[in-house]
Short mmCIF file of C-alpha atoms in Angstrom, two decimals:
data_model
loop_
_atom_site.label_atom_id
_atom_site.label_comp_id
_atom_site.label_asym_id
_atom_site.label_seq_id
_atom_site.Cartn_x
_atom_site.Cartn_y
_atom_site.Cartn_z
CA MET A 1 79.62 129.64 96.48
CA ARG A 2 80.42 130.67 92.91
CA LEU A 3 83.50 129.21 91.24
CA PRO A 4 85.77 131.42 89.11
CA ASP A 5 83.91 130.42 85.93
CA GLY A 6 80.54 131.22 87.50
CA ARG A 7 79.39 127.70 88.29
CA ARG A 8 77.68 126.99 91.62
CA LEU A 9 79.27 124.72 94.20
CA GLY A 10 77.17 123.58 97.14
CA PHE A 11 78.67 122.33 100.40
CA CYS A 12 78.02 121.77 104.10
CA ILE A 13 80.39 121.95 107.03
CA TYR A 14 79.85 119.38 109.77
CA GLY A 15 81.74 118.83 113.02
CA ASP A 16 83.71 121.80 114.35
CA PRO A 17 83.73 124.67 111.79
CA LEU A 18 86.95 126.01 113.33
CA GLY A 19 88.73 122.66 113.39
CA LEU A 20 91.12 120.79 111.09
CA PRO A 21 89.70 121.07 107.55
CA VAL A 22 88.82 117.69 106.03
CA VAL A 23 87.11 117.65 102.63
CA PHE A 24 85.13 114.44 102.26
CA LEU A 25 83.50 113.47 98.97
CA HIS A 26 80.26 111.49 98.75
CA GLY A 27 79.54 108.40 96.68
CA THR A 28 77.41 107.58 93.64
CA PRO A 29 74.72 108.84 93.74
CA GLY A 30 74.81 111.13 96.73
CA SER A 31 75.14 114.64 98.03
CA ARG A 32 76.65 116.75 100.79
CA LEU A 33 74.02 115.27 103.14
CA GLN A 34 75.66 111.83 103.00
CA ILE A 35 78.45 112.92 105.32
CA VAL A 36 76.20 114.00 108.20
CA PHE A 37 76.71 110.65 109.96
CA ALA A 38 80.17 111.80 111.10
CA HIS A 39 79.04 115.16 112.50
CA GLU A 40 79.20 114.35 116.22
CA VAL A 41 82.47 112.44 115.97
CA CYS A 42 84.16 115.27 114.09
CA ARG A 43 82.85 117.89 116.49
CA GLY A 44 84.44 115.97 119.33
CA LEU A 45 87.73 115.59 117.46
CA GLY A 46 87.94 119.24 116.43
CA VAL A 47 87.53 118.45 112.72
CA ALA A 48 85.74 120.68 110.22
CA LEU A 49 84.18 118.11 107.90
CA ILE A 50 83.60 119.90 104.60
CA ALA A 51 81.18 118.02 102.35
CA PRO A 52 80.72 119.37 98.81
CA ASP A 53 78.11 118.25 96.34
CA ARG A 54 80.20 116.72 93.55
CA TRP A 55 79.70 117.64 89.88
CA GLY A 56 76.07 117.41 88.81
CA TYR A 57 74.69 116.56 92.25
CA GLY A 58 72.65 118.76 94.60
CA HIS A 59 73.65 122.41 94.27
CA SER A 60 76.87 121.83 92.30
CA GLU A 61 77.15 122.44 88.57
CA ALA A 62 79.50 120.51 86.31
CA PRO A 63 81.93 122.13 83.87
CA ARG A 64 81.15 121.95 80.17
CA GLN A 65 84.10 119.68 79.57
CA VAL A 66 84.54 117.04 82.25
CA GLU A 67 88.06 115.96 83.14
CA LEU A 68 88.71 114.24 86.47
CA GLY A 69 91.92 116.16 87.15
CA ALA A 70 90.07 119.48 86.88
CA TYR A 71 88.10 118.62 90.01
CA ALA A 72 91.18 119.64 91.99
CA ASP A 73 90.74 123.21 90.73
CA ASP A 74 87.22 123.35 92.18
CA MET A 75 88.40 122.07 95.54
CA ALA A 76 91.29 124.55 95.55
CA ALA A 77 88.76 127.33 94.96
CA LEU A 78 86.55 126.01 97.77
CA MET A 79 89.46 125.90 100.21
CA ASP A 80 90.56 129.39 99.17
CA HIS A 81 87.00 130.57 99.77
CA LEU A 82 87.06 129.08 103.28
CA GLY A 83 90.57 130.35 104.01
CA HIS A 84 92.40 127.01 104.30
CA ALA A 85 95.87 126.74 102.78
CA ARG A 86 96.20 123.04 103.63
CA PHE A 87 93.62 120.35 104.27
CA CYS A 88 92.91 116.61 104.28
CA ILE A 89 90.91 114.93 101.52
CA GLY A 90 88.81 111.80 101.56
CA GLY A 91 86.27 110.03 99.41
CA VAL A 92 83.83 107.18 99.84
CA SER A 93 82.92 104.82 96.99
CA GLY A 94 82.43 106.93 93.85
CA GLY A 95 84.09 109.86 95.60
CA GLY A 96 87.38 107.93 95.64
CA PRO A 97 88.60 108.88 92.14
CA PHE A 98 87.81 112.54 92.82
CA ALA A 99 89.75 112.45 96.10
CA ALA A 100 92.67 110.90 94.23
CA ALA A 101 92.57 113.71 91.67
CA VAL A 102 92.70 116.37 94.38
CA ALA A 103 95.60 114.66 96.18
CA ALA A 104 97.56 114.16 92.93
CA ARG A 105 97.04 117.66 91.54
CA LEU A 106 97.44 119.58 94.84
CA PRO A 107 100.27 117.73 96.60
CA SER A 108 101.55 120.83 98.41
CA ARG A 109 98.14 121.49 99.97
CA VAL A 110 96.96 117.99 100.93
CA LEU A 111 97.96 116.75 104.39
CA ALA A 112 96.50 113.24 104.15
CA VAL A 113 94.14 111.27 101.92
CA ALA A 114 91.59 108.63 102.87
CA PHE A 115 89.84 106.24 100.48
CA VAL A 116 86.81 104.44 101.92
CA SER A 117 85.34 101.54 99.91
CA PRO A 118 86.60 103.36 96.80
CA VAL A 119 86.11 102.85 93.10
CA GLY A 120 89.61 102.08 91.82
CA PRO A 121 91.31 102.69 88.44
CA ILE A 122 89.56 100.01 86.38
CA ALA A 123 90.59 101.09 82.88
CA ASP A 124 94.09 102.22 83.91
CA ALA A 125 94.77 98.80 85.40
CA GLY A 126 93.28 96.88 82.46
CA LEU A 127 90.84 95.03 84.70
CA GLY A 128 87.91 94.69 82.31
CA ARG A 129 88.36 90.95 81.81
CA VAL A 130 88.80 90.06 85.47
CA LEU A 131 85.69 91.83 86.72
CA SER A 132 82.56 89.95 87.75
CA ARG A 133 79.72 90.01 85.23
CA GLY A 134 77.84 92.63 87.26
CA HIS A 135 80.86 94.89 87.70
CA ARG A 136 81.81 94.51 84.04
CA PHE A 137 78.33 95.67 83.04
CA ASN A 138 78.21 98.58 85.51
CA PHE A 139 81.73 99.88 84.93
CA THR A 140 82.47 99.10 81.26
CA VAL A 141 79.20 98.54 79.35
CA LEU A 142 76.57 100.77 80.98
CA PRO A 143 78.66 103.98 80.71
CA ARG A 144 78.35 103.76 76.91
CA TYR A 145 74.61 104.41 77.21
CA PRO A 146 74.02 107.68 79.08
CA ARG A 147 70.31 107.66 78.24
CA VAL A 148 69.93 104.29 79.96
CA ILE A 149 71.83 105.63 82.98
CA ALA A 150 69.58 108.69 83.08
CA ALA A 151 66.41 106.58 82.88
CA ALA A 152 67.62 104.19 85.58
CA PHE A 153 68.52 106.96 88.01
CA ARG A 154 65.30 108.86 87.30
CA GLY A 155 63.41 105.71 88.19
CA PHE A 156 65.47 105.27 91.33
CA HIS A 157 64.86 108.90 92.33
CA TRP A 158 61.12 108.38 91.86
CA SER A 159 61.22 105.31 94.11
CA VAL A 160 63.16 107.21 96.79
CA GLN A 161 60.47 109.88 96.85
CA ARG A 162 57.36 107.72 96.44
CA THR A 163 58.17 104.19 97.63
CA PRO A 164 61.17 104.21 99.98
CA ARG A 165 60.84 100.48 100.68
CA LEU A 166 61.29 99.74 96.99
CA ALA A 167 64.27 102.10 96.89
CA VAL A 168 65.90 100.18 99.75
CA ARG A 169 65.31 96.90 97.91
CA ILE A 170 66.91 98.32 94.76
CA LEU A 171 69.80 99.73 96.77
CA THR A 172 70.58 96.40 98.43
CA MET A 173 69.77 94.09 95.52
CA ARG A 174 73.36 92.91 95.16
CA ALA A 175 74.62 94.02 98.56
CA ALA A 176 76.36 91.88 101.16
CA ARG A 177 74.21 90.57 104.00
CA ILE A 178 75.86 92.90 106.51
CA ASP A 179 74.98 95.90 104.31
CA LYS A 180 71.38 94.71 103.97
CA GLU A 181 71.12 94.42 107.75
CA LEU A 182 72.52 97.91 108.20
CA VAL A 183 70.15 99.52 105.68
CA ALA A 184 67.23 97.68 107.31
CA ARG A 185 67.67 100.10 110.20
CA ARG A 186 65.21 102.92 109.69
CA ASP A 187 67.59 105.69 110.73
CA VAL A 188 70.32 104.52 108.37
CA ALA A 189 67.91 104.07 105.45
CA GLN A 190 66.47 107.55 105.97
CA ARG A 191 69.89 109.20 105.98
CA ILE A 192 71.05 107.35 102.88
CA LEU A 193 67.85 107.92 100.93
CA SER A 194 67.70 111.61 101.84
CA SER A 195 71.22 112.02 100.47
CA PHE A 196 70.25 110.27 97.24
CA ALA A 197 67.09 112.35 96.89
CA GLU A 198 69.02 115.59 97.27
CA GLY A 199 71.77 114.46 94.92
CA LEU A 200 69.33 113.54 92.16
CA ARG A 201 66.95 116.44 92.81
CA THR A 202 68.19 118.45 89.83
CA GLY A 203 68.67 115.50 87.48
CA THR A 204 70.95 112.59 86.66
CA GLU A 205 73.98 114.46 85.32
CA GLY A 206 76.12 113.56 88.32
CA ALA A 207 75.56 109.83 87.88
CA GLU A 208 76.23 110.03 84.14
CA ILE A 209 79.50 111.89 84.78
CA ASP A 210 80.58 109.42 87.45
CA LEU A 211 80.05 106.31 85.34
CA ALA A 212 81.83 107.90 82.37
CA ILE A 213 84.83 108.73 84.59
CA PHE A 214 84.90 105.29 86.22
CA SER A 215 84.95 103.51 82.86
CA ARG A 216 87.90 105.32 81.28
CA PRO A 217 91.50 106.17 82.23
CA TRP A 218 91.53 108.77 84.98
CA GLY A 219 94.10 111.03 83.32
CA ILE A 220 95.97 111.66 86.56
CA ASP A 221 99.27 110.27 87.80
CA LEU A 222 98.65 108.59 91.14
CA ALA A 223 102.40 108.60 91.74
CA ASP A 224 102.09 112.38 92.26
CA ILE A 225 100.27 111.81 95.55
CA SER A 226 102.80 112.66 98.25
CA ALA A 227 100.56 112.86 101.32
CA PRO A 228 100.10 109.85 103.62
CA ALA A 229 97.30 107.72 102.15
CA ARG A 230 95.14 104.91 103.44
CA VAL A 231 92.44 102.68 102.01
CA TRP A 232 89.68 100.88 103.92
CA ILE A 233 87.86 98.06 102.12
CA GLY A 234 85.45 95.41 103.33
CA GLY A 235 86.06 91.84 102.25
CA ALA A 236 82.32 91.37 101.70
CA ASP A 237 81.99 94.53 99.58
CA ARG A 238 80.01 93.73 96.43
CA ASP A 239 79.54 97.30 95.20
CA VAL A 240 83.07 98.06 94.00
CA PRO A 241 85.62 95.76 92.31
CA ILE A 242 88.14 94.66 94.94
CA ALA A 243 90.82 94.15 92.27
CA ALA A 244 90.55 97.85 91.36
CA VAL A 245 90.96 98.80 95.02
CA HIS A 246 94.23 96.86 95.14
CA ALA A 247 95.30 98.54 91.88
CA LEU A 248 94.74 101.91 93.57
CA VAL A 249 96.86 100.88 96.56
CA GLU A 250 99.67 99.70 94.26
CA ARG A 251 99.75 102.99 92.35
CA VAL A 252 99.58 105.43 95.28
CA PRO A 253 103.02 105.74 96.91
CA HIS A 254 103.32 104.20 100.40
CA CYS A 255 99.55 103.70 100.60
CA LEU A 256 98.33 101.69 103.58
CA ILE A 257 95.39 99.32 103.23
CA THR A 258 93.07 98.18 105.98
CA GLU A 259 91.13 95.12 104.88
CA LEU A 260 88.03 94.30 106.89
CA PRO A 261 87.15 90.66 106.06
CA GLU A 262 83.63 90.61 107.50
CA GLU A 263 82.56 94.10 106.47
CA GLY A 264 80.65 95.37 103.43
CA HIS A 265 80.46 98.53 101.37
CA LEU A 266 78.78 100.57 104.10
CA TRP A 267 81.32 99.79 106.82
CA VAL A 268 82.02 103.46 107.50
CA VAL A 269 78.40 104.19 108.47
CA SER A 270 78.70 102.12 111.66
CA HIS A 271 82.42 102.88 112.22
CA ASN A 272 82.33 106.60 111.60
CA ALA A 273 85.17 107.52 113.98
CA ASP A 274 87.96 105.46 112.38
CA VAL A 275 88.63 107.58 109.31
CA PRO A 276 88.49 111.09 110.88
CA GLU A 277 90.59 109.86 113.81
CA TRP A 278 93.29 108.64 111.42
CA LEU A 279 93.21 111.84 109.35
CA HIS A 280 93.38 113.97 112.50
CA ALA A 281 96.35 112.01 113.86
CA VAL A 282 98.28 112.12 110.56
CA ALA A 283 97.59 115.81 109.97
CA ARG A 284 98.99 116.71 113.40
CA THR A 285 102.34 115.15 112.46
CA ASN A 286 102.48 116.27 108.82
#
């Protein structure tokens, strides 16, 4: 579709196109293809799983001036285009901050919000000093060097296309053992890598935008989120800072947290019914 300012926004609808609208935002990097794993579950539940390409990924173009809160305007336009006055919102990993922005800026339209292995508000919570060395580099140092980010993601995109085994090794370099075992499955690796390939097909702008947003204050008031909210986080997750996840829970009113001690960052891939089932149940009573 075309947004009011003329930018393109790409999206897919999985599950039941006539069902409960749930917008679910992919991680970093990624694309609308990442959400396909929940297609069958959502079709059975009667959920229309709407998966947009986020800014700079796949078919979606970023605004000239990037502000996290403005992402809510794009999602409002998408929902207007599809004819949905109210909807649920969710985000996995790097999609978490964007889901928070939508829920905070569109409280009258959001029925429920789900955060899955999310990136939390690192700068807002002043967590720079408590992060691990790897997280400190990824979330506070690397974002200062967009050219380095671009080069790294171009190299990763090349490996996805030419040497998938190398791409899997890069992807799981710091991952928990349970995540490595999951990605070792050929079907899972193919789905994840195809999403990355599509997301980075037009360049690295999406990744550059994400890391810039993650490293600075979000510019939204999480206290404005009025819809029921829930976070799922694996205790073995090494991809996102756990302290930032808890900061997110503390700042979102009445937010539930489900901690999964033995699970990693990719928990939702093998438990793809849990989140849509919760959203469906909450939306029916909200």
